[in-house]
Short mmCIF file of C-alpha atoms and ligand atoms in Angstrom, two decimals:
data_model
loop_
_atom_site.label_atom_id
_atom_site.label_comp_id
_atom_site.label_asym_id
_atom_site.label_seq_id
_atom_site.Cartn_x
_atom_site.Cartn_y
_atom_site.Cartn_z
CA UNK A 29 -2.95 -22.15 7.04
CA UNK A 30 -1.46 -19.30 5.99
CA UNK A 31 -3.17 -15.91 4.43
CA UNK A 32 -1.32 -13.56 2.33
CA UNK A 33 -3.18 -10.87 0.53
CA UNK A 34 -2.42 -8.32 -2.09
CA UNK A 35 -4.15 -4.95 -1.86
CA UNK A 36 -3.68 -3.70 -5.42
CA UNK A 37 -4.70 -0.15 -6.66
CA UNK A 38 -3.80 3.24 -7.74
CA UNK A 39 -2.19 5.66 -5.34
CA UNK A 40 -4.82 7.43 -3.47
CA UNK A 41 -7.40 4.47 -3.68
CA UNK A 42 -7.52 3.82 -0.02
CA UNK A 43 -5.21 1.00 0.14
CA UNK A 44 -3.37 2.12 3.57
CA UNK A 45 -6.41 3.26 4.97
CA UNK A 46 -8.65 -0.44 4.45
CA UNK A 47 -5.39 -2.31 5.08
CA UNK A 48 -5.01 -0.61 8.64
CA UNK A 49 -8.87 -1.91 9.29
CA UNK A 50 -8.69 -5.40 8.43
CA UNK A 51 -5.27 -6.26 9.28
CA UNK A 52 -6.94 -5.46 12.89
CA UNK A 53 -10.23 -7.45 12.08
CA UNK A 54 -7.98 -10.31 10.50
CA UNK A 55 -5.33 -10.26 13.03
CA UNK A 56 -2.74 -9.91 9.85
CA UNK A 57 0.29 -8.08 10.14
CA UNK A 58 0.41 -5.00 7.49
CA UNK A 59 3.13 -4.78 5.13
CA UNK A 60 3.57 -1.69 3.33
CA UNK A 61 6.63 -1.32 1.05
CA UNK A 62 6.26 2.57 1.37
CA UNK A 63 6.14 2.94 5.36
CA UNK A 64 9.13 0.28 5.61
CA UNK A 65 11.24 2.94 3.14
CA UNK A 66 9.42 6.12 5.07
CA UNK A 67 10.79 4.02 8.00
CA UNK A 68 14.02 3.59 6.56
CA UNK A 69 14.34 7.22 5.58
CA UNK A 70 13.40 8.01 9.03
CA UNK A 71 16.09 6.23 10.70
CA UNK A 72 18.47 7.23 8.26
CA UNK A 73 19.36 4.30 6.61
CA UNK A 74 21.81 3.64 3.16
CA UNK A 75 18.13 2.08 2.38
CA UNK A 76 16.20 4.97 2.78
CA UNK A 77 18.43 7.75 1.34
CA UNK A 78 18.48 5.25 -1.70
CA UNK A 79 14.69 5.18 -1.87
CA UNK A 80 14.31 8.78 -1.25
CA UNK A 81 16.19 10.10 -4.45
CA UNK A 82 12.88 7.67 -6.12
CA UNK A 83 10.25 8.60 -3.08
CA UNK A 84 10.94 12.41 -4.14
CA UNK A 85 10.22 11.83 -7.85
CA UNK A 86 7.67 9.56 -7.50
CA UNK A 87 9.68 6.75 -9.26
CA UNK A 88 9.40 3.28 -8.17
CA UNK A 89 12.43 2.17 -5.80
CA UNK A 90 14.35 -0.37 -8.17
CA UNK A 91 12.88 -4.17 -8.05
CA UNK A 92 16.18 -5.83 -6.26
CA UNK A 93 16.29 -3.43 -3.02
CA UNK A 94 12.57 -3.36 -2.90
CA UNK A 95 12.22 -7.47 -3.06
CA UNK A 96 14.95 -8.06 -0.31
CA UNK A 97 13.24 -5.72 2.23
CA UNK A 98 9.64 -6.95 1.70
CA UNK A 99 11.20 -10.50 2.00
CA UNK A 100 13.24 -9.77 5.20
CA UNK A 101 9.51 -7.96 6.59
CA UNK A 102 7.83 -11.45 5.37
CA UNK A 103 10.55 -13.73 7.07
CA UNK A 104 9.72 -12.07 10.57
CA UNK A 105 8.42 -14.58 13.30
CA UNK A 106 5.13 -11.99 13.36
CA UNK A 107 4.16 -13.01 9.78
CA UNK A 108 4.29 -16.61 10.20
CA UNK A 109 0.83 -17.19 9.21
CA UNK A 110 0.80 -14.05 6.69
CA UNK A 111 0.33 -11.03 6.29
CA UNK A 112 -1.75 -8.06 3.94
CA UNK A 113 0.59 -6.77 1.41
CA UNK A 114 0.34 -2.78 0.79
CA UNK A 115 2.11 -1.52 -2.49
CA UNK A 116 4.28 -4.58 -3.22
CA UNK A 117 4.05 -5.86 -5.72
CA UNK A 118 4.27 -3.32 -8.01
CA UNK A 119 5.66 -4.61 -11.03
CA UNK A 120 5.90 -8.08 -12.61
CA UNK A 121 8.88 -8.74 -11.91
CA UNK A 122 8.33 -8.33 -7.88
CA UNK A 123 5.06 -10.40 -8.41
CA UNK A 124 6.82 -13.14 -9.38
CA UNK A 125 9.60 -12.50 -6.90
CA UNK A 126 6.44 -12.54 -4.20
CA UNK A 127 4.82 -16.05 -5.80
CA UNK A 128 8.55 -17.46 -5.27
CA UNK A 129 8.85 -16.27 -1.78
CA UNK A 130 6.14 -17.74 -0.84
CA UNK A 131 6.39 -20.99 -1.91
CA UNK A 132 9.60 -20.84 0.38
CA UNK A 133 7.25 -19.73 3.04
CA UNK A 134 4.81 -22.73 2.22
CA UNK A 135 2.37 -20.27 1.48
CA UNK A 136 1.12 -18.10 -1.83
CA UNK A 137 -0.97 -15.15 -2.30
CA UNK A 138 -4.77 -16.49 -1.50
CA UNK A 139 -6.49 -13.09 -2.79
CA UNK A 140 -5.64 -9.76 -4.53
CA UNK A 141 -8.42 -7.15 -3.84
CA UNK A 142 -8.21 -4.91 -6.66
CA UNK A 143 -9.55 -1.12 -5.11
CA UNK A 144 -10.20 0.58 -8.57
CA UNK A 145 -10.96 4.70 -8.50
CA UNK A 146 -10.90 7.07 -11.35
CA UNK A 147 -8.16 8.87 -11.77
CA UNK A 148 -9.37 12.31 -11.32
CA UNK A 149 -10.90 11.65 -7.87
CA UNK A 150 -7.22 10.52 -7.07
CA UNK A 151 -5.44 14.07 -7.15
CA UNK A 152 -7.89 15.47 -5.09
CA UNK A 153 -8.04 12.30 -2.16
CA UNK A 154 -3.68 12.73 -2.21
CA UNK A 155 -3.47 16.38 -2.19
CA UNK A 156 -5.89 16.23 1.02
CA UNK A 157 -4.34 13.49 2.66
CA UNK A 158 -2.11 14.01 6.16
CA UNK A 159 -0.32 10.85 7.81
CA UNK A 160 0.48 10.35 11.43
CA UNK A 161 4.17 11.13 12.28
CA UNK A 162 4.32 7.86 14.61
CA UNK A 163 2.55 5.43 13.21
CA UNK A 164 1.48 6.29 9.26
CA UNK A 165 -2.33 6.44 10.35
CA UNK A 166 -4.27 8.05 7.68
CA UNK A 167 -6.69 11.34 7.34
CA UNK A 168 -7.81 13.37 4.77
CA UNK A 169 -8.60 16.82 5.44
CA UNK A 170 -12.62 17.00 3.75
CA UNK A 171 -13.25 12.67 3.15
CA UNK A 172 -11.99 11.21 6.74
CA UNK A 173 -11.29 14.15 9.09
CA UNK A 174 -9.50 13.68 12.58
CA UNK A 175 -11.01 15.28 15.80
CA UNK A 176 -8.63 17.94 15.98
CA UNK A 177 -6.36 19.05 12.85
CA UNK A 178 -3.16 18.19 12.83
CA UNK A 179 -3.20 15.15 15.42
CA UNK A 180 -3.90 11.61 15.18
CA UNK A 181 -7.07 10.43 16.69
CA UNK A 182 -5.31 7.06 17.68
CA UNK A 183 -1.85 7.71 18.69
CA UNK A 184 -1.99 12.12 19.23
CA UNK A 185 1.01 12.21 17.42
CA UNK A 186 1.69 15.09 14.98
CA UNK A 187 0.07 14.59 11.36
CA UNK A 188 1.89 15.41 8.00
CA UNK A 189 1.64 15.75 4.61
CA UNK A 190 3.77 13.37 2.71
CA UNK A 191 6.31 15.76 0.10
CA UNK A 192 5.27 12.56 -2.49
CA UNK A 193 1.44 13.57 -2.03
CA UNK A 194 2.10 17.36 -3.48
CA UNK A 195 0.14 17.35 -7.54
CA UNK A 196 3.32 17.26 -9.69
CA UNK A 197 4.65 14.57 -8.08
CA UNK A 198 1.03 12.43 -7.60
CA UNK A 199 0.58 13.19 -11.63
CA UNK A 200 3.94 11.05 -11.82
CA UNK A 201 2.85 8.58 -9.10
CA UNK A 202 0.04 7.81 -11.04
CA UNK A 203 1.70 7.84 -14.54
CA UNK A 204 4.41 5.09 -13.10
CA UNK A 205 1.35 3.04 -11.53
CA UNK A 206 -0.58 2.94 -15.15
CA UNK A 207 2.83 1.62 -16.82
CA UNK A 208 4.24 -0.25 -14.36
CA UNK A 209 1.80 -1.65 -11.60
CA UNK A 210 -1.22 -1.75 -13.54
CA UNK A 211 -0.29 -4.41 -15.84
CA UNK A 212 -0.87 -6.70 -12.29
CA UNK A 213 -4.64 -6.26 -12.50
CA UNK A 214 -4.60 -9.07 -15.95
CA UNK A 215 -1.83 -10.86 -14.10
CA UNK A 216 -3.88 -11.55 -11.39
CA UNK A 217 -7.04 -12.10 -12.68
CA UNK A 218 -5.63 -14.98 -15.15
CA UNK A 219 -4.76 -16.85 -11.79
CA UNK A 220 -8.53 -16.20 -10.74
CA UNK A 221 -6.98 -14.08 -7.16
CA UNK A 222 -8.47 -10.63 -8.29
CA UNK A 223 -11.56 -9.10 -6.68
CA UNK A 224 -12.60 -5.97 -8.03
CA UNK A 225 -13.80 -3.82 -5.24
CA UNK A 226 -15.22 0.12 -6.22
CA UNK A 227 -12.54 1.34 -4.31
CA UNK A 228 -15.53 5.25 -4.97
CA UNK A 229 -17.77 3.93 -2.10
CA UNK A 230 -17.50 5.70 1.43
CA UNK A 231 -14.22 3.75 4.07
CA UNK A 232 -17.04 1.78 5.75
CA UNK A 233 -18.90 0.44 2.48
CA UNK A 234 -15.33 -0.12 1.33
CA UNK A 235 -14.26 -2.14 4.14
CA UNK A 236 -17.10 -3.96 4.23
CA UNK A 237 -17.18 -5.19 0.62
CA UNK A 238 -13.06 -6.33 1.52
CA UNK A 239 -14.15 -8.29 4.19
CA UNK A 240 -17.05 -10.14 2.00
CA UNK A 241 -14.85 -10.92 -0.38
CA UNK A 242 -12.00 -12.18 2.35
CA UNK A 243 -14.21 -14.40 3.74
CA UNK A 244 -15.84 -15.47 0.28
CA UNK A 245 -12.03 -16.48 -0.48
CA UNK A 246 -11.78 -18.80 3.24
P1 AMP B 308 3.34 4.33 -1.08
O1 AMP B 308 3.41 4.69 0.36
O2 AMP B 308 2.87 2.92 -1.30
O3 AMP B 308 2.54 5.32 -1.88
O4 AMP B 308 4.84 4.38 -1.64
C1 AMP B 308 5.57 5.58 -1.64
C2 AMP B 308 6.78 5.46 -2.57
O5 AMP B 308 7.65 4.43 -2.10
C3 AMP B 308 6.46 5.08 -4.00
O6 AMP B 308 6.08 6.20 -4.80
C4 AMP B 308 7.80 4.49 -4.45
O7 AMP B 308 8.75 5.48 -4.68
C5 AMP B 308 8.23 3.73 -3.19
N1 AMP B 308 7.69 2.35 -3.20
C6 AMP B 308 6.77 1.82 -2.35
N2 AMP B 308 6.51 0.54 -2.65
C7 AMP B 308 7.28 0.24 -3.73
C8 AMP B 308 7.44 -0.92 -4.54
N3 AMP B 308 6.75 -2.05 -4.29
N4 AMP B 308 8.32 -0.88 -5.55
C9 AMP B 308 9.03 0.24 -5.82
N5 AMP B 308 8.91 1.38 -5.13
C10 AMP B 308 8.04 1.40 -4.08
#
């Protein structure tokens, strides 16, 4: 059987950080849209200097590029039996693109966690957030400290802070995700897949209620 699940919330509500717990506990590969275009960017792709000139201004990447890279990431043998979706979908249109592709994948999404956070605690958690240069592991300076600033616990590779997490730009993150992504939340929770989860509660409460509700779903 396969698993796919969509971690939906605002930016900042701790989707990358959960989804790096339990796709370990879970044994599910995580997909993030924005580390496959960080990746892209990286290695200097037509890709990733397209999604950079949206990255910069916090605009979402259009739906056609962003739906053919998540599907190539999906088609790998590694997701054969699914996989935890981080930031796609974002709009309706790449929902439905997702509920197609995975009916070619004999699978569909099982679960959509929906991490909900106020959006004034939201600034604060992106402006203090630094991401590993290797592997996009996740710190924030005051809420989830590493052992020694500036380096990842995990890989001791050099951390950053994303040019997308400075406050004009997270103001416009967050604008886009009220008009555009979070339309999703009534999408999902007409197909009964949503499960609200108070995305306020320390990482380990956090991951904990995810997991409940994982296993609630089978
Ligand atoms: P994230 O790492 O999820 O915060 O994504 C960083 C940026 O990548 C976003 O602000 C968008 O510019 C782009 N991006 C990531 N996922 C998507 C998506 N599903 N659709 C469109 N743009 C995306």
């Amino acid at each position: 059987m396969t698993k796919y699940i969509v971690l939906l919330g605002p930016p900042g509500a701790g989707k990358g950080t959960q989804a790096q717990m339990i796709a370990e506990k879970y044994d599910l590969v995580h997909v993030s849209s924005g580390d496959l275009f960080r990746e892209n960017l990286k290695q200097e792709t037509e890709l990733g200097k397209l999604a950079q000139s949206y990255m910069k201004r916090g605009e979402l990447v259009p739906d056609d590029v962003t739906i053919a890279m998540v599907r190539d990431r999906l088609s790998q043998p590694d997701c054969i039996n699914g996989a935890l979706l981080d930031g796609f979908p974002r709009t309706p249109a790449q929902a439905e693109a997702l509920a197609k592709m995975l009916e070619e994948f004999d699978g569909a999404v099982n679960l959509v966690p929906y991490i909900f956070v106020p959006e004034e605690i939201l600034v604060e958690r992106l402006s203090g957030r630094w991401t590993c240069r290797a592997n996009g592991h996740i710190y924030h300076e005051k809420f989830n400290p590493p052992a020694v600033a500036g380096i990842c616990d995990l890989d001791g590779s050099e951390l950053y802070q994303r040019d997308d997490d400075k406050p004009e730009t997270v103001k416009n993150r967050i604008k886009v995700y009220q008009e555009q992504t979070a339309p999703l939340i009534a999408y999902y929770q007409e197909k009964g897949l949503l499960a609200n989860i108070d995305g306020t509660q320390p990482i380990e409460t956090v991951t904990s209620d995810l997991l409940h509700a994982i296993d609630k779903a089978g």
